[in-house]
JSON list of C-alpha atoms in Angstrom, two decimals:
[
{"chain": "U", "resi": 1134, "resn": "MET", "atom": "CA", "xyz": [1.05, 129.13, 65.39]},
{"chain": "U", "resi": 1135, "resn": "ASP", "atom": "CA", "xyz": [-0.32, 126.65, 67.93]},
{"chain": "U", "resi": 1136, "resn": "ARG", "atom": "CA", "xyz": [-3.75, 125.76, 66.49]},
{"chain": "U", "resi": 1137, "resn": "ARG", "atom": "CA", "xyz": [-4.98, 124.71, 69.91]},
{"chain": "U", "resi": 1138, "resn": "ASN", "atom": "CA", "xyz": [-4.60, 128.29, 71.18]},
{"chain": "U", "resi": 1139, "resn": "SER", "atom": "CA", "xyz": [-5.90, 129.89, 68.00]},
{"chain": "U", "resi": 1140, "resn": "PRO", "atom": "CA", "xyz": [-8.97, 132.19, 68.43]},
{"chain": "U", "resi": 1141, "resn": "VAL", "atom": "CA", "xyz": [-10.44, 130.50, 65.37]},
{"chain": "U", "resi": 1142, "resn": "ALA", "atom": "CA", "xyz": [-10.16, 127.08, 66.97]},
{"chain": "U", "resi": 1143, "resn": "HIS", "atom": "CA", "xyz": [-11.83, 128.29, 70.16]},
{"chain": "U", "resi": 1144, "resn": "SER", "atom": "CA", "xyz": [-14.63, 129.96, 68.19]},
{"chain": "U", "resi": 1145, "resn": "ARG", "atom": "CA", "xyz": [-15.66, 126.79, 66.38]},
{"chain": "U", "resi": 1146, "resn": "PRO", "atom": "CA", "xyz": [-17.69, 125.22, 69.23]},
{"chain": "U", "resi": 1147, "resn": "ARG", "atom": "CA", "xyz": [-19.52, 128.51, 69.75]},
{"chain": "U", "resi": 1148, "resn": "CYS", "atom": "CA", "xyz": [-20.25, 128.81, 66.02]},
{"chain": "U", "resi": 1149, "resn": "ALA", "atom": "CA", "xyz": [-21.55, 125.25, 65.97]},
{"chain": "U", "resi": 1150, "resn": "LEU", "atom": "CA", "xyz": [-23.85, 126.03, 68.88]},
{"chain": "U", "resi": 1151, "resn": "MET", "atom": "CA", "xyz": [-25.12, 129.19, 67.20]},
{"chain": "U", "resi": 1152, "resn": "THR", "atom": "CA", "xyz": [-25.82, 127.19, 64.03]},
{"chain": "U", "resi": 1153, "resn": "LEU", "atom": "CA", "xyz": [-27.77, 124.60, 65.98]},
{"chain": "U", "resi": 1154, "resn": "ALA", "atom": "CA", "xyz": [-29.72, 127.33, 67.76]},
{"chain": "U", "resi": 1155, "resn": "ALA", "atom": "CA", "xyz": [-30.56, 128.95, 64.43]},
{"chain": "U", "resi": 1156, "resn": "LEU", "atom": "CA", "xyz": [-31.85, 125.64, 63.11]},
{"chain": "U", "resi": 1157, "resn": "MET", "atom": "CA", "xyz": [-34.05, 125.26, 66.15]},
{"chain": "U", "resi": 1158, "resn": "ILE", "atom": "CA", "xyz": [-35.40, 128.80, 66.00]},
{"chain": "U", "resi": 1159, "resn": "MET", "atom": "CA", "xyz": [-36.21, 128.61, 62.30]},
{"chain": "U", "resi": 1160, "resn": "GLY", "atom": "CA", "xyz": [-37.55, 125.09, 62.09]},
{"chain": "U", "resi": 1161, "resn": "GLY", "atom": "CA", "xyz": [-38.62, 124.06, 65.57]},
{"chain": "U", "resi": 1162, "resn": "PRO", "atom": "CA", "xyz": [-38.44, 120.49, 66.89]},
{"chain": "U", "resi": 1163, "resn": "SER", "atom": "CA", "xyz": [-38.68, 118.87, 63.46]},
{"chain": "U", "resi": 1164, "resn": "SER", "atom": "CA", "xyz": [-35.48, 120.60, 62.33]},
{"chain": "U", "resi": 1165, "resn": "ILE", "atom": "CA", "xyz": [-33.77, 119.60, 65.56]},
{"chain": "U", "resi": 1166, "resn": "ALA", "atom": "CA", "xyz": [-34.65, 115.97, 64.96]},
{"chain": "U", "resi": 1167, "resn": "GLN", "atom": "CA", "xyz": [-33.11, 116.19, 61.49]},
{"chain": "U", "resi": 1168, "resn": "ALA", "atom": "CA", "xyz": [-30.00, 117.89, 62.89]},
{"chain": "U", "resi": 1169, "resn": "GLN", "atom": "CA", "xyz": [-29.54, 114.97, 65.29]},
{"chain": "U", "resi": 1170, "resn": "THR", "atom": "CA", "xyz": [-29.42, 112.27, 62.61]},
{"chain": "U", "resi": 1171, "resn": "ALA", "atom": "CA", "xyz": [-25.73, 111.70, 63.27]},
{"chain": "U", "resi": 1172, "resn": "ILE", "atom": "CA", "xyz": [-26.45, 110.98, 66.94]},
{"chain": "U", "resi": 1173, "resn": "ASP", "atom": "CA", "xyz": [-27.78, 107.71, 68.27]},
{"chain": "U", "resi": 1174, "resn": "ALA", "atom": "CA", "xyz": [-30.78, 109.23, 70.04]},
{"chain": "U", "resi": 1175, "resn": "PRO", "atom": "CA", "xyz": [-32.52, 106.98, 72.57]},
{"chain": "U", "resi": 1176, "resn": "ALA", "atom": "CA", "xyz": [-36.07, 105.86, 71.89]},
{"chain": "U", "resi": 1177, "resn": "PRO", "atom": "CA", "xyz": [-38.72, 107.96, 73.67]},
{"chain": "U", "resi": 1178, "resn": "ARG", "atom": "CA", "xyz": [-39.45, 106.75, 77.16]},
{"chain": "U", "resi": 1179, "resn": "THR", "atom": "CA", "xyz": [-42.87, 107.07, 78.80]},
{"chain": "U", "resi": 1180, "resn": "ALA", "atom": "CA", "xyz": [-43.82, 106.97, 82.48]},
{"chain": "U", "resi": 1181, "resn": "ALA", "atom": "CA", "xyz": [-47.21, 106.61, 84.13]},
{"chain": "U", "resi": 1182, "resn": "ALA", "atom": "CA", "xyz": [-49.17, 109.87, 84.21]},
{"chain": "U", "resi": 1183, "resn": "SER", "atom": "CA", "xyz": [-49.51, 111.66, 87.54]},
{"chain": "U", "resi": 1184, "resn": "ALA", "atom": "CA", "xyz": [-52.41, 113.77, 88.77]},
{"chain": "U", "resi": 1185, "resn": "GLU", "atom": "CA", "xyz": [-50.69, 117.04, 87.86]},
{"chain": "U", "resi": 1186, "resn": "TYR", "atom": "CA", "xyz": [-49.83, 115.89, 84.33]},
{"chain": "U", "resi": 1187, "resn": "ARG", "atom": "CA", "xyz": [-51.15, 118.30, 81.72]},
{"chain": "U", "resi": 1188, "resn": "ILE", "atom": "CA", "xyz": [-52.75, 116.79, 78.65]},
{"chain": "U", "resi": 1189, "resn": "ASN", "atom": "CA", "xyz": [-51.14, 117.10, 75.22]},
{"chain": "U", "resi": 1190, "resn": "ALA", "atom": "CA", "xyz": [-52.23, 116.39, 71.66]},
{"chain": "U", "resi": 1191, "resn": "GLY", "atom": "CA", "xyz": [-51.89, 112.67, 70.95]},
{"chain": "U", "resi": 1192, "resn": "ASP", "atom": "CA", "xyz": [-52.72, 111.53, 74.49]},
{"chain": "U", "resi": 1193, "resn": "ASP", "atom": "CA", "xyz": [-55.41, 108.87, 75.00]},
{"chain": "U", "resi": 1194, "resn": "LEU", "atom": "CA", "xyz": [-57.99, 109.39, 77.77]},
{"chain": "U", "resi": 1195, "resn": "ASP", "atom": "CA", "xyz": [-60.42, 106.92, 79.35]},
{"chain": "U", "resi": 1196, "resn": "ILE", "atom": "CA", "xyz": [-63.73, 108.62, 80.20]},
{"chain": "U", "resi": 1197, "resn": "TYR", "atom": "CA", "xyz": [-66.17, 107.01, 82.60]},
{"chain": "U", "resi": 1198, "resn": "VAL", "atom": "CA", "xyz": [-69.56, 108.52, 83.50]},
{"chain": "U", "resi": 1199, "resn": "TRP", "atom": "CA", "xyz": [-71.04, 106.54, 86.37]},
{"chain": "U", "resi": 1200, "resn": "GLY", "atom": "CA", "xyz": [-74.27, 104.77, 85.39]},
{"chain": "U", "resi": 1201, "resn": "GLU", "atom": "CA", "xyz": [-74.09, 105.93, 81.76]},
{"chain": "U", "resi": 1202, "resn": "GLU", "atom": "CA", "xyz": [-72.55, 103.14, 79.68]},
{"chain": "U", "resi": 1203, "resn": "ARG", "atom": "CA", "xyz": [-73.23, 104.99, 76.43]},
{"chain": "U", "resi": 1204, "resn": "MET", "atom": "CA", "xyz": [-70.72, 107.63, 77.49]},
{"chain": "U", "resi": 1205, "resn": "GLN", "atom": "CA", "xyz": [-67.89, 105.29, 78.47]},
{"chain": "U", "resi": 1206, "resn": "ARG", "atom": "CA", "xyz": [-65.14, 105.58, 75.89]},
{"chain": "U", "resi": 1207, "resn": "THR", "atom": "CA", "xyz": [-61.49, 106.09, 75.10]},
{"chain": "U", "resi": 1208, "resn": "VAL", "atom": "CA", "xyz": [-60.67, 109.26, 73.17]},
{"chain": "U", "resi": 1209, "resn": "ARG", "atom": "CA", "xyz": [-57.51, 110.57, 71.55]},
{"chain": "U", "resi": 1210, "resn": "ILE", "atom": "CA", "xyz": [-56.69, 114.25, 71.85]},
{"chain": "U", "resi": 1211, "resn": "LEU", "atom": "CA", "xyz": [-56.70, 115.82, 68.39]},
{"chain": "U", "resi": 1212, "resn": "PRO", "atom": "CA", "xyz": [-53.86, 118.02, 67.06]},
{"chain": "U", "resi": 1213, "resn": "ASP", "atom": "CA", "xyz": [-55.88, 121.11, 68.01]},
{"chain": "U", "resi": 1214, "resn": "GLY", "atom": "CA", "xyz": [-56.01, 119.90, 71.63]},
{"chain": "U", "resi": 1215, "resn": "THR", "atom": "CA", "xyz": [-59.68, 118.90, 71.72]},
{"chain": "U", "resi": 1216, "resn": "PHE", "atom": "CA", "xyz": [-61.92, 115.82, 71.81]},
{"chain": "U", "resi": 1217, "resn": "ALA", "atom": "CA", "xyz": [-65.68, 115.29, 71.62]},
{"chain": "U", "resi": 1218, "resn": "ILE", "atom": "CA", "xyz": [-68.15, 113.08, 73.49]},
{"chain": "U", "resi": 1219, "resn": "PRO", "atom": "CA", "xyz": [-71.98, 112.81, 73.44]},
{"chain": "U", "resi": 1220, "resn": "LEU", "atom": "CA", "xyz": [-73.96, 115.34, 75.53]},
{"chain": "U", "resi": 1221, "resn": "ALA", "atom": "CA", "xyz": [-70.82, 117.31, 76.39]},
{"chain": "U", "resi": 1222, "resn": "GLY", "atom": "CA", "xyz": [-69.74, 118.28, 72.88]},
{"chain": "U", "resi": 1223, "resn": "THR", "atom": "CA", "xyz": [-66.20, 119.40, 72.10]},
{"chain": "U", "resi": 1224, "resn": "ILE", "atom": "CA", "xyz": [-63.88, 119.71, 75.09]},
{"chain": "U", "resi": 1225, "resn": "ALA", "atom": "CA", "xyz": [-60.60, 121.65, 75.13]},
{"chain": "U", "resi": 1226, "resn": "ALA", "atom": "CA", "xyz": [-58.07, 119.37, 76.83]},
{"chain": "U", "resi": 1227, "resn": "MET", "atom": "CA", "xyz": [-54.67, 120.82, 75.94]},
{"chain": "U", "resi": 1228, "resn": "ASP", "atom": "CA", "xyz": [-52.56, 121.85, 78.95]},
{"chain": "U", "resi": 1229, "resn": "ARG", "atom": "CA", "xyz": [-55.27, 120.81, 81.44]},
{"chain": "U", "resi": 1230, "resn": "THR", "atom": "CA", "xyz": [-55.32, 118.11, 84.13]},
{"chain": "U", "resi": 1231, "resn": "VAL", "atom": "CA", "xyz": [-57.68, 115.14, 84.09]},
{"chain": "U", "resi": 1232, "resn": "ALA", "atom": "CA", "xyz": [-59.50, 116.59, 87.12]},
{"chain": "U", "resi": 1233, "resn": "GLN", "atom": "CA", "xyz": [-60.20, 119.84, 85.26]},
{"chain": "U", "resi": 1234, "resn": "ILE", "atom": "CA", "xyz": [-61.47, 117.93, 82.24]},
{"chain": "U", "resi": 1235, "resn": "ALA", "atom": "CA", "xyz": [-63.73, 115.72, 84.37]},
{"chain": "U", "resi": 1236, "resn": "THR", "atom": "CA", "xyz": [-65.22, 118.79, 86.05]},
{"chain": "U", "resi": 1237, "resn": "GLU", "atom": "CA", "xyz": [-66.01, 120.43, 82.70]},
{"chain": "U", "resi": 1238, "resn": "ILE", "atom": "CA", "xyz": [-67.63, 117.27, 81.33]},
{"chain": "U", "resi": 1239, "resn": "ARG", "atom": "CA", "xyz": [-69.83, 116.96, 84.44]},
{"chain": "U", "resi": 1240, "resn": "THR", "atom": "CA", "xyz": [-70.83, 120.62, 84.20]},
{"chain": "U", "resi": 1241, "resn": "ARG", "atom": "CA", "xyz": [-71.77, 120.29, 80.53]},
{"chain": "U", "resi": 1242, "resn": "ILE", "atom": "CA", "xyz": [-73.88, 117.16, 80.92]},
{"chain": "U", "resi": 1243, "resn": "ALA", "atom": "CA", "xyz": [-75.71, 118.43, 84.03]},
{"chain": "U", "resi": 1244, "resn": "GLY", "atom": "CA", "xyz": [-78.65, 119.79, 82.02]},
{"chain": "U", "resi": 1245, "resn": "ASN", "atom": "CA", "xyz": [-79.45, 116.31, 80.71]},
{"chain": "U", "resi": 1246, "resn": "PHE", "atom": "CA", "xyz": [-80.23, 114.85, 84.16]},
{"chain": "U", "resi": 1247, "resn": "ARG", "atom": "CA", "xyz": [-83.27, 115.72, 86.27]},
{"chain": "U", "resi": 1248, "resn": "GLU", "atom": "CA", "xyz": [-81.89, 114.20, 89.42]},
{"chain": "U", "resi": 1249, "resn": "ARG", "atom": "CA", "xyz": [-78.32, 113.85, 90.64]},
{"chain": "U", "resi": 1250, "resn": "VAL", "atom": "CA", "xyz": [-75.64, 114.43, 88.00]},
{"chain": "U", "resi": 1251, "resn": "PRO", "atom": "CA", "xyz": [-73.42, 111.33, 87.70]},
{"chain": "U", "resi": 1252, "resn": "GLU", "atom": "CA", "xyz": [-69.78, 111.48, 88.71]},
{"chain": "U", "resi": 1253, "resn": "VAL", "atom": "CA", "xyz": [-67.23, 111.67, 85.90]},
{"chain": "U", "resi": 1254, "resn": "THR", "atom": "CA", "xyz": [-63.81, 110.03, 85.99]},
{"chain": "U", "resi": 1255, "resn": "VAL", "atom": "CA", "xyz": [-61.07, 110.79, 83.47]},
{"chain": "U", "resi": 1256, "resn": "THR", "atom": "CA", "xyz": [-57.77, 108.89, 83.43]},
{"chain": "U", "resi": 1257, "resn": "VAL", "atom": "CA", "xyz": [-54.79, 108.90, 81.09]},
{"chain": "U", "resi": 1258, "resn": "ARG", "atom": "CA", "xyz": [-54.39, 105.67, 79.13]},
{"chain": "U", "resi": 1259, "resn": "ASN", "atom": "CA", "xyz": [-51.43, 106.73, 76.99]},
{"chain": "U", "resi": 1260, "resn": "THR", "atom": "CA", "xyz": [-49.18, 109.79, 77.23]},
{"chain": "U", "resi": 1261, "resn": "ALA", "atom": "CA", "xyz": [-47.69, 109.73, 73.74]},
{"chain": "U", "resi": 1262, "resn": "GLY", "atom": "CA", "xyz": [-48.14, 113.49, 73.45]},
{"chain": "U", "resi": 1263, "resn": "MET", "atom": "CA", "xyz": [-45.64, 114.64, 76.10]},
{"chain": "U", "resi": 1264, "resn": "ASN", "atom": "CA", "xyz": [-42.45, 114.81, 74.04]},
{"chain": "U", "resi": 1265, "resn": "PHE", "atom": "CA", "xyz": [-39.42, 117.03, 74.50]},
{"chain": "U", "resi": 1266, "resn": "PHE", "atom": "CA", "xyz": [-35.83, 117.29, 73.28]},
{"chain": "U", "resi": 1267, "resn": "VAL", "atom": "CA", "xyz": [-32.50, 117.56, 75.10]},
{"chain": "U", "resi": 1268, "resn": "VAL", "atom": "CA", "xyz": [-29.61, 118.68, 72.88]},
{"chain": "U", "resi": 1269, "resn": "GLY", "atom": "CA", "xyz": [-26.08, 119.97, 73.23]},
{"chain": "U", "resi": 1270, "resn": "LYS", "atom": "CA", "xyz": [-23.49, 118.83, 75.78]},
{"chain": "U", "resi": 1271, "resn": "VAL", "atom": "CA", "xyz": [-25.38, 115.97, 77.44]},
{"chain": "U", "resi": 1272, "resn": "ARG", "atom": "CA", "xyz": [-24.46, 112.30, 77.41]},
{"chain": "U", "resi": 1273, "resn": "ASN", "atom": "CA", "xyz": [-27.51, 111.10, 75.45]},
{"chain": "U", "resi": 1274, "resn": "PRO", "atom": "CA", "xyz": [-29.02, 113.93, 73.36]},
{"chain": "U", "resi": 1275, "resn": "GLY", "atom": "CA", "xyz": [-32.29, 113.20, 71.60]},
{"chain": "U", "resi": 1276, "resn": "SER", "atom": "CA", "xyz": [-36.07, 113.09, 72.01]},
{"chain": "U", "resi": 1277, "resn": "TYR", "atom": "CA", "xyz": [-37.82, 111.88, 75.16]},
{"chain": "U", "resi": 1278, "resn": "ALA", "atom": "CA", "xyz": [-41.36, 111.30, 76.44]},
{"chain": "U", "resi": 1279, "resn": "SER", "atom": "CA", "xyz": [-42.77, 111.56, 79.95]},
{"chain": "U", "resi": 1280, "resn": "GLY", "atom": "CA", "xyz": [-46.08, 110.71, 81.52]},
{"chain": "U", "resi": 1281, "resn": "ARG", "atom": "CA", "xyz": [-45.88, 113.53, 84.04]},
{"chain": "U", "resi": 1282, "resn": "THR", "atom": "CA", "xyz": [-44.71, 117.10, 84.38]},
{"chain": "U", "resi": 1283, "resn": "ILE", "atom": "CA", "xyz": [-40.92, 117.14, 84.78]},
{"chain": "U", "resi": 1284, "resn": "ASP", "atom": "CA", "xyz": [-38.39, 119.84, 85.58]},
{"chain": "U", "resi": 1285, "resn": "VAL", "atom": "CA", "xyz": [-35.13, 120.58, 83.80]},
{"chain": "U", "resi": 1286, "resn": "VAL", "atom": "CA", "xyz": [-33.01, 118.53, 86.20]},
{"chain": "U", "resi": 1287, "resn": "GLN", "atom": "CA", "xyz": [-35.21, 115.47, 85.68]},
{"chain": "U", "resi": 1288, "resn": "ALA", "atom": "CA", "xyz": [-34.93, 116.00, 81.92]},
{"chain": "U", "resi": 1289, "resn": "LEU", "atom": "CA", "xyz": [-31.15, 116.14, 82.25]},
{"chain": "U", "resi": 1290, "resn": "SER", "atom": "CA", "xyz": [-31.24, 112.88, 84.19]},
{"chain": "U", "resi": 1291, "resn": "MET", "atom": "CA", "xyz": [-33.20, 111.20, 81.39]},
{"chain": "U", "resi": 1292, "resn": "ALA", "atom": "CA", "xyz": [-30.54, 112.42, 78.95]},
{"chain": "U", "resi": 1293, "resn": "GLY", "atom": "CA", "xyz": [-27.76, 110.87, 81.02]},
{"chain": "U", "resi": 1294, "resn": "GLY", "atom": "CA", "xyz": [-26.59, 114.07, 82.70]},
{"chain": "U", "resi": 1295, "resn": "LEU", "atom": "CA", "xyz": [-24.15, 116.76, 81.66]},
{"chain": "U", "resi": 1296, "resn": "ALA", "atom": "CA", "xyz": [-21.27, 115.87, 79.36]},
{"chain": "U", "resi": 1297, "resn": "GLU", "atom": "CA", "xyz": [-17.72, 117.09, 79.88]},
{"chain": "U", "resi": 1298, "resn": "PHE", "atom": "CA", "xyz": [-17.24, 120.86, 79.42]},
{"chain": "U", "resi": 1299, "resn": "ALA", "atom": "CA", "xyz": [-21.01, 121.51, 79.53]},
{"chain": "U", "resi": 1300, "resn": "ASP", "atom": "CA", "xyz": [-21.88, 125.14, 80.30]},
{"chain": "U", "resi": 1301, "resn": "ALA", "atom": "CA", "xyz": [-24.81, 124.83, 82.71]},
{"chain": "U", "resi": 1302, "resn": "LYS", "atom": "CA", "xyz": [-24.77, 128.58, 83.34]},
{"chain": "U", "resi": 1303, "resn": "HIS", "atom": "CA", "xyz": [-26.01, 129.36, 79.82]},
{"chain": "U", "resi": 1304, "resn": "ALA", "atom": "CA", "xyz": [-28.58, 126.58, 79.37]},
{"chain": "U", "resi": 1305, "resn": "VAL", "atom": "CA", "xyz": [-31.87, 127.62, 77.75]},
{"chain": "U", "resi": 1306, "resn": "ILE", "atom": "CA", "xyz": [-35.31, 126.25, 76.96]},
{"chain": "U", "resi": 1307, "resn": "LEU", "atom": "CA", "xyz": [-36.66, 126.85, 73.45]},
{"chain": "U", "resi": 1308, "resn": "ARG", "atom": "CA", "xyz": [-40.45, 126.91, 73.48]},
{"chain": "U", "resi": 1309, "resn": "HIS", "atom": "CA", "xyz": [-43.14, 127.41, 70.85]},
{"chain": "U", "resi": 1310, "resn": "THR", "atom": "CA", "xyz": [-45.97, 129.72, 71.91]},
{"chain": "U", "resi": 1311, "resn": "ARG", "atom": "CA", "xyz": [-48.95, 131.24, 70.16]},
{"chain": "U", "resi": 1312, "resn": "ASN", "atom": "CA", "xyz": [-46.86, 134.36, 69.60]},
{"chain": "U", "resi": 1313, "resn": "GLY", "atom": "CA", "xyz": [-43.87, 132.50, 68.17]},
{"chain": "U", "resi": 1314, "resn": "GLN", "atom": "CA", "xyz": [-40.80, 130.82, 69.60]},
{"chain": "U", "resi": 1315, "resn": "VAL", "atom": "CA", "xyz": [-39.26, 132.11, 72.82]},
{"chain": "U", "resi": 1316, "resn": "VAL", "atom": "CA", "xyz": [-35.91, 131.47, 74.49]},
{"chain": "U", "resi": 1317, "resn": "GLU", "atom": "CA", "xyz": [-36.05, 131.03, 78.27]},
{"chain": "U", "resi": 1318, "resn": "PRO", "atom": "CA", "xyz": [-32.68, 131.18, 80.08]},
{"chain": "U", "resi": 1319, "resn": "ILE", "atom": "CA", "xyz": [-32.40, 128.81, 83.05]},
{"chain": "U", "resi": 1320, "resn": "ALA", "atom": "CA", "xyz": [-29.94, 129.21, 85.91]},
{"chain": "U", "resi": 1321, "resn": "LEU", "atom": "CA", "xyz": [-28.89, 125.60, 86.32]},
{"chain": "U", "resi": 1322, "resn": "THR", "atom": "CA", "xyz": [-25.84, 126.69, 88.29]},
{"chain": "U", "resi": 1323, "resn": "ASN", "atom": "CA", "xyz": [-28.18, 127.58, 91.17]},
{"chain": "U", "resi": 1324, "resn": "VAL", "atom": "CA", "xyz": [-28.82, 123.85, 91.45]},
{"chain": "U", "resi": 1325, "resn": "LEU", "atom": "CA", "xyz": [-25.71, 122.27, 89.99]},
{"chain": "U", "resi": 1326, "resn": "LYS", "atom": "CA", "xyz": [-22.87, 124.11, 91.68]},
{"chain": "U", "resi": 1327, "resn": "GLY", "atom": "CA", "xyz": [-19.88, 123.65, 89.46]},
{"chain": "U", "resi": 1328, "resn": "ALA", "atom": "CA", "xyz": [-22.27, 121.60, 87.28]},
{"chain": "U", "resi": 1329, "resn": "ARG", "atom": "CA", "xyz": [-21.45, 118.63, 89.48]},
{"chain": "U", "resi": 1330, "resn": "ARG", "atom": "CA", "xyz": [-22.97, 118.77, 93.00]},
{"chain": "U", "resi": 1331, "resn": "LEU", "atom": "CA", "xyz": [-26.06, 119.93, 94.91]},
{"chain": "U", "resi": 1332, "resn": "ASP", "atom": "CA", "xyz": [-25.94, 122.32, 97.88]},
{"chain": "U", "resi": 1333, "resn": "ALA", "atom": "CA", "xyz": [-28.05, 121.50, 100.94]},
{"chain": "U", "resi": 1334, "resn": "GLY", "atom": "CA", "xyz": [-31.08, 123.62, 101.74]},
{"chain": "U", "resi": 1335, "resn": "MET", "atom": "CA", "xyz": [-34.08, 125.05, 99.91]},
{"chain": "U", "resi": 1336, "resn": "LEU", "atom": "CA", "xyz": [-33.75, 126.26, 96.34]},
{"chain": "U", "resi": 1337, "resn": "PRO", "atom": "CA", "xyz": [-34.21, 130.04, 95.94]},
{"chain": "U", "resi": 1338, "resn": "ASP", "atom": "CA", "xyz": [-36.49, 129.55, 92.93]},
{"chain": "U", "resi": 1339, "resn": "ALA", "atom": "CA", "xyz": [-38.65, 126.72, 91.64]},
{"chain": "U", "resi": 1340, "resn": "LEU", "atom": "CA", "xyz": [-37.05, 124.67, 88.89]},
{"chain": "U", "resi": 1341, "resn": "PRO", "atom": "CA", "xyz": [-38.46, 125.40, 85.42]},
{"chain": "U", "resi": 1342, "resn": "THR", "atom": "CA", "xyz": [-40.70, 122.64, 84.09]},
{"chain": "U", "resi": 1343, "resn": "LEU", "atom": "CA", "xyz": [-40.89, 121.45, 80.50]},
{"chain": "U", "resi": 1344, "resn": "ARG", "atom": "CA", "xyz": [-43.90, 121.43, 78.21]},
{"chain": "U", "resi": 1345, "resn": "SER", "atom": "CA", "xyz": [-44.54, 119.18, 75.25]},
{"chain": "U", "resi": 1346, "resn": "GLY", "atom": "CA", "xyz": [-42.38, 120.26, 72.31]},
{"chain": "U", "resi": 1347, "resn": "ASP", "atom": "CA", "xyz": [-39.81, 122.08, 74.47]},
{"chain": "U", "resi": 1348, "resn": "VAL", "atom": "CA", "xyz": [-36.12, 121.90, 73.62]},
{"chain": "U", "resi": 1349, "resn": "LEU", "atom": "CA", "xyz": [-33.60, 121.97, 76.47]},
{"chain": "U", "resi": 1350, "resn": "VAL", "atom": "CA", "xyz": [-30.26, 123.23, 75.12]},
{"chain": "U", "resi": 1351, "resn": "ILE", "atom": "CA", "xyz": [-27.02, 122.72, 77.08]},
{"chain": "U", "resi": 1352, "resn": "PRO", "atom": "CA", "xyz": [-24.15, 124.62, 75.38]}
]
């Protein structure tokens, strides 16, 4: 029998993918990292944070309250997604923008000022918390970091693009939520016709964006 045409031979890649998916579902990103030990994964790369960037645990923020030197400080977002500063107390920062955080700080400290409440500025010093994984049939699978919100096509670009025989039609995002891990199918073929070229015109749907800890799987 020709082993190349054997159903068993053709089933092996699918079985390998199912095994990898099971590892990811059971163990999350840490198990994925262990499963990639045989791959030369690139070092995480970080870009400057944009205004729409949503804060993650591990990020460093610079907080400046105009005219109040005692409140100027750099804080690191704790694993539970919070940080604390004088007069404002504990602030929930996870999955919020710097503008939203600045507004909450200003609202909380308002009662401590008889006259005009000082302006509050919050900027991102370090975006170490925005980490995601790209695994499967891409040129450079591994872990990556970004200083801004990115979509699945941008994530693919960071991973070097699709490898030969990649099945863009069945790509998925694995995501941890408060209710457990979910699998989100993504229709990459709407963007990558034939997994190789873009069609002109407006996309019918917005591209899915990644969150910290997400795993983009290309079978």
